[in-house]
């Protein structure tokens, strides 16, 4: 298990305040070095006060920040396993395999995914939010979701029009919103989640970490790690999670799914859309 995942494990089952989530996210983002930073340095990185860092350590069950730092050092200095062999490109791919393996473990709780699929299947329309790096994932999900759901609406541009489109979806009957919230967490995305909550939409977020800023606004948080070994992030696990969630939407209404897929295939054959 990579040091990042070991640090994330510190927060399992702990209810964190928004300020504490900022600190937790900082610890995860700086996992390799965090065991050697002072409370003041962590506070500066997280943009919080030093007493907040101390209270955070106590909330995790430690006497103070020095005790937490010792624990962080233990978690982040474990001898690397065989997955670090090979060149940097091989390591990046192996890290993605590890991300997928952890995602597979999370899916042991199948009922949680099934419940989320039923929630999204019942929302007519179904708005799907993704800005910046989240936009391609939102579009990919929506392309396939539109084959089995009658009204999928991609929200992939920010600005004042984003609020308009959220309000229009709500007025049209939407009850839930699916959002892709990925690093570096666009401010407009979080603003949109806040707006969605105020409109009484149930927010489902696919994000990279249980301490992602999305957790402050989402009713359902589904996590899949983002690869950070290359110049640009790898979204293999979030993409896989999105398609698993789409499967759950299909499973929520199998008869309707079959009817819509058959109708699409008949239309595609009539128009000779595909070569194979």
PDB file of C-alpha atoms in Angstrom, residues 64-250:
ATOM      1  CA  UNK A  64      -0.933  16.576  20.100  1.00  0.00           C
ATOM      2  CA  UNK A  65       0.706  17.211  16.773  1.00  0.00           C
ATOM      3  CA  UNK A  66       4.127  15.691  17.711  1.00  0.00           C
ATOM      4  CA  UNK A  67       2.426  12.332  18.339  1.00  0.00           C
ATOM      5  CA  UNK A  68       0.554  12.584  15.057  1.00  0.00           C
ATOM      6  CA  UNK A  69       3.778  13.465  13.244  1.00  0.00           C
ATOM      7  CA  UNK A  70       5.465  10.347  14.645  1.00  0.00           C
ATOM      8  CA  UNK A  71       2.569   8.271  13.361  1.00  0.00           C
ATOM      9  CA  UNK A  72       2.734   9.958   9.962  1.00  0.00           C
ATOM     10  CA  UNK A  73       6.450   9.245   9.790  1.00  0.00           C
ATOM     11  CA  UNK A  74       5.799   5.567  10.492  1.00  0.00           C
ATOM     12  CA  UNK A  75       3.184   5.454   7.749  1.00  0.00           C
ATOM     13  CA  UNK A  76       5.273   7.206   5.111  1.00  0.00           C
ATOM     14  CA  UNK A  77       8.707   5.632   5.588  1.00  0.00           C
ATOM     15  CA  UNK A  78       7.828   1.984   5.027  1.00  0.00           C
ATOM     16  CA  UNK A  79      10.247   0.236   2.678  1.00  0.00           C
ATOM     17  CA  UNK A  80       8.841   0.380  -0.861  1.00  0.00           C
ATOM     18  CA  UNK A  81       7.512  -2.861  -2.334  1.00  0.00           C
ATOM     19  CA  UNK A  82       8.308  -4.453  -5.675  1.00  0.00           C
ATOM     20  CA  UNK A  83       5.860  -2.183  -7.484  1.00  0.00           C
ATOM     21  CA  UNK A  84       8.559   0.510  -7.582  1.00  0.00           C
ATOM     22  CA  UNK A  85      10.702  -1.569  -9.950  1.00  0.00           C
ATOM     23  CA  UNK A  86      11.089  -0.596 -13.596  1.00  0.00           C
ATOM     24  CA  UNK A  87      11.257   2.796 -15.239  1.00  0.00           C
ATOM     25  CA  UNK A  88       8.984   5.720 -14.407  1.00  0.00           C
ATOM     26  CA  UNK A  89       6.472   4.837 -17.121  1.00  0.00           C
ATOM     27  CA  UNK A  90       6.124   1.291 -15.844  1.00  0.00           C
ATOM     28  CA  UNK A  91       5.758   2.595 -12.298  1.00  0.00           C
ATOM     29  CA  UNK A  92       2.957   4.931 -13.393  1.00  0.00           C
ATOM     30  CA  UNK A  93       1.060   2.055 -15.016  1.00  0.00           C
ATOM     31  CA  UNK A  94       1.606  -0.201 -12.005  1.00  0.00           C
ATOM     32  CA  UNK A  95       0.302   2.553  -9.755  1.00  0.00           C
ATOM     33  CA  UNK A  96      -2.883   2.622 -11.844  1.00  0.00           C
ATOM     34  CA  UNK A  97      -3.216  -1.137 -11.452  1.00  0.00           C
ATOM     35  CA  UNK A  98      -2.954  -0.608  -7.697  1.00  0.00           C
ATOM     36  CA  UNK A  99      -5.617   2.118  -7.864  1.00  0.00           C
ATOM     37  CA  UNK A 100      -7.939  -0.255  -9.707  1.00  0.00           C
ATOM     38  CA  UNK A 101      -7.251  -3.013  -7.208  1.00  0.00           C
ATOM     39  CA  UNK A 102      -8.249  -0.730  -4.315  1.00  0.00           C
ATOM     40  CA  UNK A 103     -11.384   0.280  -6.204  1.00  0.00           C
ATOM     41  CA  UNK A 104     -12.276  -3.387  -6.653  1.00  0.00           C
ATOM     42  CA  UNK A 105     -11.972  -3.849  -2.902  1.00  0.00           C
ATOM     43  CA  UNK A 106     -14.331  -0.941  -2.251  1.00  0.00           C
ATOM     44  CA  UNK A 107     -16.951  -2.495  -4.514  1.00  0.00           C
ATOM     45  CA  UNK A 108     -17.405  -5.390  -2.106  1.00  0.00           C
ATOM     46  CA  UNK A 109     -20.213  -3.230  -0.689  1.00  0.00           C
ATOM     47  CA  UNK A 110     -22.329  -3.754  -3.769  1.00  0.00           C
ATOM     48  CA  UNK A 111     -25.542  -2.510  -2.180  1.00  0.00           C
ATOM     49  CA  UNK A 112     -24.170   1.015  -1.790  1.00  0.00           C
ATOM     50  CA  UNK A 113     -23.479   1.232  -5.527  1.00  0.00           C
ATOM     51  CA  UNK A 114     -26.880  -0.323  -6.258  1.00  0.00           C
ATOM     52  CA  UNK A 115     -28.654   2.268  -4.091  1.00  0.00           C
ATOM     53  CA  UNK A 116     -26.793   5.071  -5.850  1.00  0.00           C
ATOM     54  CA  UNK A 117     -27.698   3.620  -9.250  1.00  0.00           C
ATOM     55  CA  UNK A 118     -31.382   3.571  -8.312  1.00  0.00           C
ATOM     56  CA  UNK A 119     -31.153   7.165  -7.106  1.00  0.00           C
ATOM     57  CA  UNK A 120     -29.646   8.396 -10.373  1.00  0.00           C
ATOM     58  CA  UNK A 121     -31.912   6.266 -12.573  1.00  0.00           C
ATOM     59  CA  UNK A 122     -34.969   7.835 -10.934  1.00  0.00           C
ATOM     60  CA  UNK A 123     -33.805  11.423 -11.555  1.00  0.00           C
ATOM     61  CA  UNK A 124     -35.491  12.755 -14.696  1.00  0.00           C
ATOM     62  CA  UNK A 125     -33.574  14.667 -15.960  1.00  0.00           C
ATOM     63  CA  UNK A 126     -30.162  13.563 -14.719  1.00  0.00           C
ATOM     64  CA  UNK A 127     -27.641  16.436 -14.679  1.00  0.00           C
ATOM     65  CA  UNK A 128     -23.984  15.351 -14.872  1.00  0.00           C
ATOM     66  CA  UNK A 129     -21.440  17.941 -13.777  1.00  0.00           C
ATOM     67  CA  UNK A 130     -17.786  18.007 -14.770  1.00  0.00           C
ATOM     68  CA  UNK A 131     -15.610  21.094 -15.164  1.00  0.00           C
ATOM     69  CA  UNK A 132     -12.020  21.282 -16.425  1.00  0.00           C
ATOM     70  CA  UNK A 133     -10.403  17.851 -15.919  1.00  0.00           C
ATOM     71  CA  UNK A 134     -13.793  16.460 -14.925  1.00  0.00           C
ATOM     72  CA  UNK A 135     -15.417  17.499 -18.218  1.00  0.00           C
ATOM     73  CA  UNK A 136     -14.155  14.573 -20.364  1.00  0.00           C
ATOM     74  CA  UNK A 137     -15.312  12.052 -17.759  1.00  0.00           C
ATOM     75  CA  UNK A 138     -18.732  13.689 -17.540  1.00  0.00           C
ATOM     76  CA  UNK A 139     -19.055  13.611 -21.335  1.00  0.00           C
ATOM     77  CA  UNK A 140     -17.930   9.974 -21.563  1.00  0.00           C
ATOM     78  CA  UNK A 141     -20.362   8.889 -18.866  1.00  0.00           C
ATOM     79  CA  UNK A 142     -23.219  10.887 -20.396  1.00  0.00           C
ATOM     80  CA  UNK A 143     -22.597   9.490 -23.907  1.00  0.00           C
ATOM     81  CA  UNK A 144     -23.366   5.969 -22.718  1.00  0.00           C
ATOM     82  CA  UNK A 145     -25.907   6.942 -20.063  1.00  0.00           C
ATOM     83  CA  UNK A 146     -28.038   8.620 -22.732  1.00  0.00           C
ATOM     84  CA  UNK A 147     -28.580   5.200 -24.325  1.00  0.00           C
ATOM     85  CA  UNK A 148     -30.466   3.974 -21.244  1.00  0.00           C
ATOM     86  CA  UNK A 149     -31.701   7.180 -19.559  1.00  0.00           C
ATOM     87  CA  UNK A 150     -34.223   9.460 -21.296  1.00  0.00           C
ATOM     88  CA  UNK A 151     -32.761  12.810 -20.278  1.00  0.00           C
ATOM     89  CA  UNK A 152     -29.067  13.183 -19.400  1.00  0.00           C
ATOM     90  CA  UNK A 153     -27.776  16.760 -19.266  1.00  0.00           C
ATOM     91  CA  UNK A 154     -24.027  17.432 -19.288  1.00  0.00           C
ATOM     92  CA  UNK A 155     -22.929  20.508 -17.349  1.00  0.00           C
ATOM     93  CA  UNK A 156     -19.356  21.094 -18.493  1.00  0.00           C
ATOM     94  CA  UNK A 157     -18.998  24.875 -18.637  1.00  0.00           C
ATOM     95  CA  UNK A 158     -18.846  27.288 -15.733  1.00  0.00           C
ATOM     96  CA  UNK A 159     -19.992  30.853 -15.349  1.00  0.00           C
ATOM     97  CA  UNK A 160     -23.474  32.191 -14.738  1.00  0.00           C
ATOM     98  CA  UNK A 161     -24.932  29.796 -17.316  1.00  0.00           C
ATOM     99  CA  UNK A 162     -24.025  26.862 -15.085  1.00  0.00           C
ATOM    100  CA  UNK A 163     -26.389  28.086 -12.379  1.00  0.00           C
ATOM    101  CA  UNK A 164     -29.071  28.649 -15.016  1.00  0.00           C
ATOM    102  CA  UNK A 165     -28.726  25.071 -16.266  1.00  0.00           C
ATOM    103  CA  UNK A 166     -28.833  23.669 -12.740  1.00  0.00           C
ATOM    104  CA  UNK A 167     -32.001  25.612 -12.025  1.00  0.00           C
ATOM    105  CA  UNK A 168     -33.540  24.480 -15.323  1.00  0.00           C
ATOM    106  CA  UNK A 169     -32.775  20.840 -14.540  1.00  0.00           C
ATOM    107  CA  UNK A 170     -34.336  21.195 -11.086  1.00  0.00           C
ATOM    108  CA  UNK A 171     -37.464  22.829 -12.495  1.00  0.00           C
ATOM    109  CA  UNK A 172     -37.709  20.024 -15.057  1.00  0.00           C
ATOM    110  CA  UNK A 173     -37.852  17.461 -12.257  1.00  0.00           C
ATOM    111  CA  UNK A 174     -34.256  16.518 -11.447  1.00  0.00           C
ATOM    112  CA  UNK A 175     -33.829  15.007  -8.012  1.00  0.00           C
ATOM    113  CA  UNK A 176     -30.122  14.144  -8.094  1.00  0.00           C
ATOM    114  CA  UNK A 177     -26.856  15.416  -9.544  1.00  0.00           C
ATOM    115  CA  UNK A 178     -23.813  13.341 -10.487  1.00  0.00           C
ATOM    116  CA  UNK A 179     -20.577  15.352 -10.220  1.00  0.00           C
ATOM    117  CA  UNK A 180     -16.990  14.541 -11.141  1.00  0.00           C
ATOM    118  CA  UNK A 181     -14.786  16.441  -8.697  1.00  0.00           C
ATOM    119  CA  UNK A 182     -11.123  15.826  -9.443  1.00  0.00           C
ATOM    120  CA  UNK A 183      -7.853  17.570  -8.575  1.00  0.00           C
ATOM    121  CA  UNK A 184      -7.265  20.484  -8.649  1.00  0.00           C
ATOM    122  CA  UNK A 185     -10.900  20.889  -7.581  1.00  0.00           C
ATOM    123  CA  UNK A 186     -12.215  23.882  -9.566  1.00  0.00           C
ATOM    124  CA  UNK A 187     -13.815  26.470  -7.327  1.00  0.00           C
ATOM    125  CA  UNK A 188     -16.775  26.701  -9.736  1.00  0.00           C
ATOM    126  CA  UNK A 189     -17.432  22.985  -9.285  1.00  0.00           C
ATOM    127  CA  UNK A 190     -17.704  23.343  -5.514  1.00  0.00           C
ATOM    128  CA  UNK A 191     -19.887  26.436  -5.931  1.00  0.00           C
ATOM    129  CA  UNK A 192     -22.155  24.402  -8.215  1.00  0.00           C
ATOM    130  CA  UNK A 193     -22.404  21.619  -5.629  1.00  0.00           C
ATOM    131  CA  UNK A 194     -23.425  24.193  -3.036  1.00  0.00           C
ATOM    132  CA  UNK A 195     -26.078  25.528  -5.417  1.00  0.00           C
ATOM    133  CA  UNK A 196     -27.336  22.008  -6.073  1.00  0.00           C
ATOM    134  CA  UNK A 197     -27.686  21.315  -2.343  1.00  0.00           C
ATOM    135  CA  UNK A 198     -29.579  24.570  -1.885  1.00  0.00           C
ATOM    136  CA  UNK A 199     -31.936  23.414  -4.665  1.00  0.00           C
ATOM    137  CA  UNK A 200     -32.498  20.178  -2.680  1.00  0.00           C
ATOM    138  CA  UNK A 201     -30.780  17.966  -5.240  1.00  0.00           C
ATOM    139  CA  UNK A 202     -29.108  14.863  -3.856  1.00  0.00           C
ATOM    140  CA  UNK A 203     -25.443  15.239  -4.807  1.00  0.00           C
ATOM    141  CA  UNK A 204     -23.442  12.169  -5.803  1.00  0.00           C
ATOM    142  CA  UNK A 205     -19.731  12.933  -6.191  1.00  0.00           C
ATOM    143  CA  UNK A 206     -17.080  10.804  -7.850  1.00  0.00           C
ATOM    144  CA  UNK A 207     -13.835  12.129  -6.429  1.00  0.00           C
ATOM    145  CA  UNK A 208     -10.314  10.986  -5.651  1.00  0.00           C
ATOM    146  CA  UNK A 209     -10.196  10.865  -1.864  1.00  0.00           C
ATOM    147  CA  UNK A 210     -12.409  10.687   1.229  1.00  0.00           C
ATOM    148  CA  UNK A 211     -10.906  14.024   2.263  1.00  0.00           C
ATOM    149  CA  UNK A 212     -11.656  15.719  -1.059  1.00  0.00           C
ATOM    150  CA  UNK A 213     -13.335  19.140  -0.770  1.00  0.00           C
ATOM    151  CA  UNK A 214     -16.359  17.545  -2.451  1.00  0.00           C
ATOM    152  CA  UNK A 215     -17.219  15.723   0.766  1.00  0.00           C
ATOM    153  CA  UNK A 216     -18.432  18.975   2.288  1.00  0.00           C
ATOM    154  CA  UNK A 217     -21.283  19.220  -0.222  1.00  0.00           C
ATOM    155  CA  UNK A 218     -21.987  15.687  -1.447  1.00  0.00           C
ATOM    156  CA  UNK A 219     -24.618  13.388   0.024  1.00  0.00           C
ATOM    157  CA  UNK A 220     -22.952  10.334  -1.517  1.00  0.00           C
ATOM    158  CA  UNK A 221     -19.164  10.241  -1.995  1.00  0.00           C
ATOM    159  CA  UNK A 222     -17.642   7.563  -4.234  1.00  0.00           C
ATOM    160  CA  UNK A 223     -13.859   7.573  -4.312  1.00  0.00           C
ATOM    161  CA  UNK A 224     -11.334   6.358  -6.858  1.00  0.00           C
ATOM    162  CA  UNK A 225      -7.689   7.409  -6.699  1.00  0.00           C
ATOM    163  CA  UNK A 226      -6.145   9.615  -9.373  1.00  0.00           C
ATOM    164  CA  UNK A 227      -2.705   8.703 -10.688  1.00  0.00           C
ATOM    165  CA  UNK A 228      -0.151  11.483 -10.231  1.00  0.00           C
ATOM    166  CA  UNK A 229       3.054   9.858 -11.483  1.00  0.00           C
ATOM    167  CA  UNK A 230       3.096  11.532 -14.914  1.00  0.00           C
ATOM    168  CA  UNK A 231       3.030  15.191 -15.950  1.00  0.00           C
ATOM    169  CA  UNK A 232      -0.774  15.069 -16.121  1.00  0.00           C
ATOM    170  CA  UNK A 233      -3.091  13.055 -13.883  1.00  0.00           C
ATOM    171  CA  UNK A 234      -4.328   9.607 -14.856  1.00  0.00           C
ATOM    172  CA  UNK A 235      -8.071   9.075 -14.372  1.00  0.00           C
ATOM    173  CA  UNK A 236      -8.237   5.331 -14.966  1.00  0.00           C
ATOM    174  CA  UNK A 237      -9.906   4.473 -11.661  1.00  0.00           C
ATOM    175  CA  UNK A 238     -12.472   7.341 -11.678  1.00  0.00           C
ATOM    176  CA  UNK A 239     -13.432   6.394 -15.249  1.00  0.00           C
ATOM    177  CA  UNK A 240     -13.882   2.780 -14.205  1.00  0.00           C
ATOM    178  CA  UNK A 241     -15.974   3.809 -11.210  1.00  0.00           C
ATOM    179  CA  UNK A 242     -18.176   5.917 -13.496  1.00  0.00           C
ATOM    180  CA  UNK A 243     -18.906   2.932 -15.722  1.00  0.00           C
ATOM    181  CA  UNK A 244     -19.571   0.714 -12.695  1.00  0.00           C
ATOM    182  CA  UNK A 245     -22.101   3.310 -11.556  1.00  0.00           C
ATOM    183  CA  UNK A 246     -23.673   3.299 -15.026  1.00  0.00           C
ATOM    184  CA  UNK A 247     -24.030  -0.477 -14.741  1.00  0.00           C
ATOM    185  CA  UNK A 248     -25.900   0.097 -11.482  1.00  0.00           C
ATOM    186  CA  UNK A 249     -28.223   2.537 -13.279  1.00  0.00           C
ATOM    187  CA  UNK A 250     -28.923  -0.139 -15.888  1.00  0.00           C
TER     188      UNK A 250
END
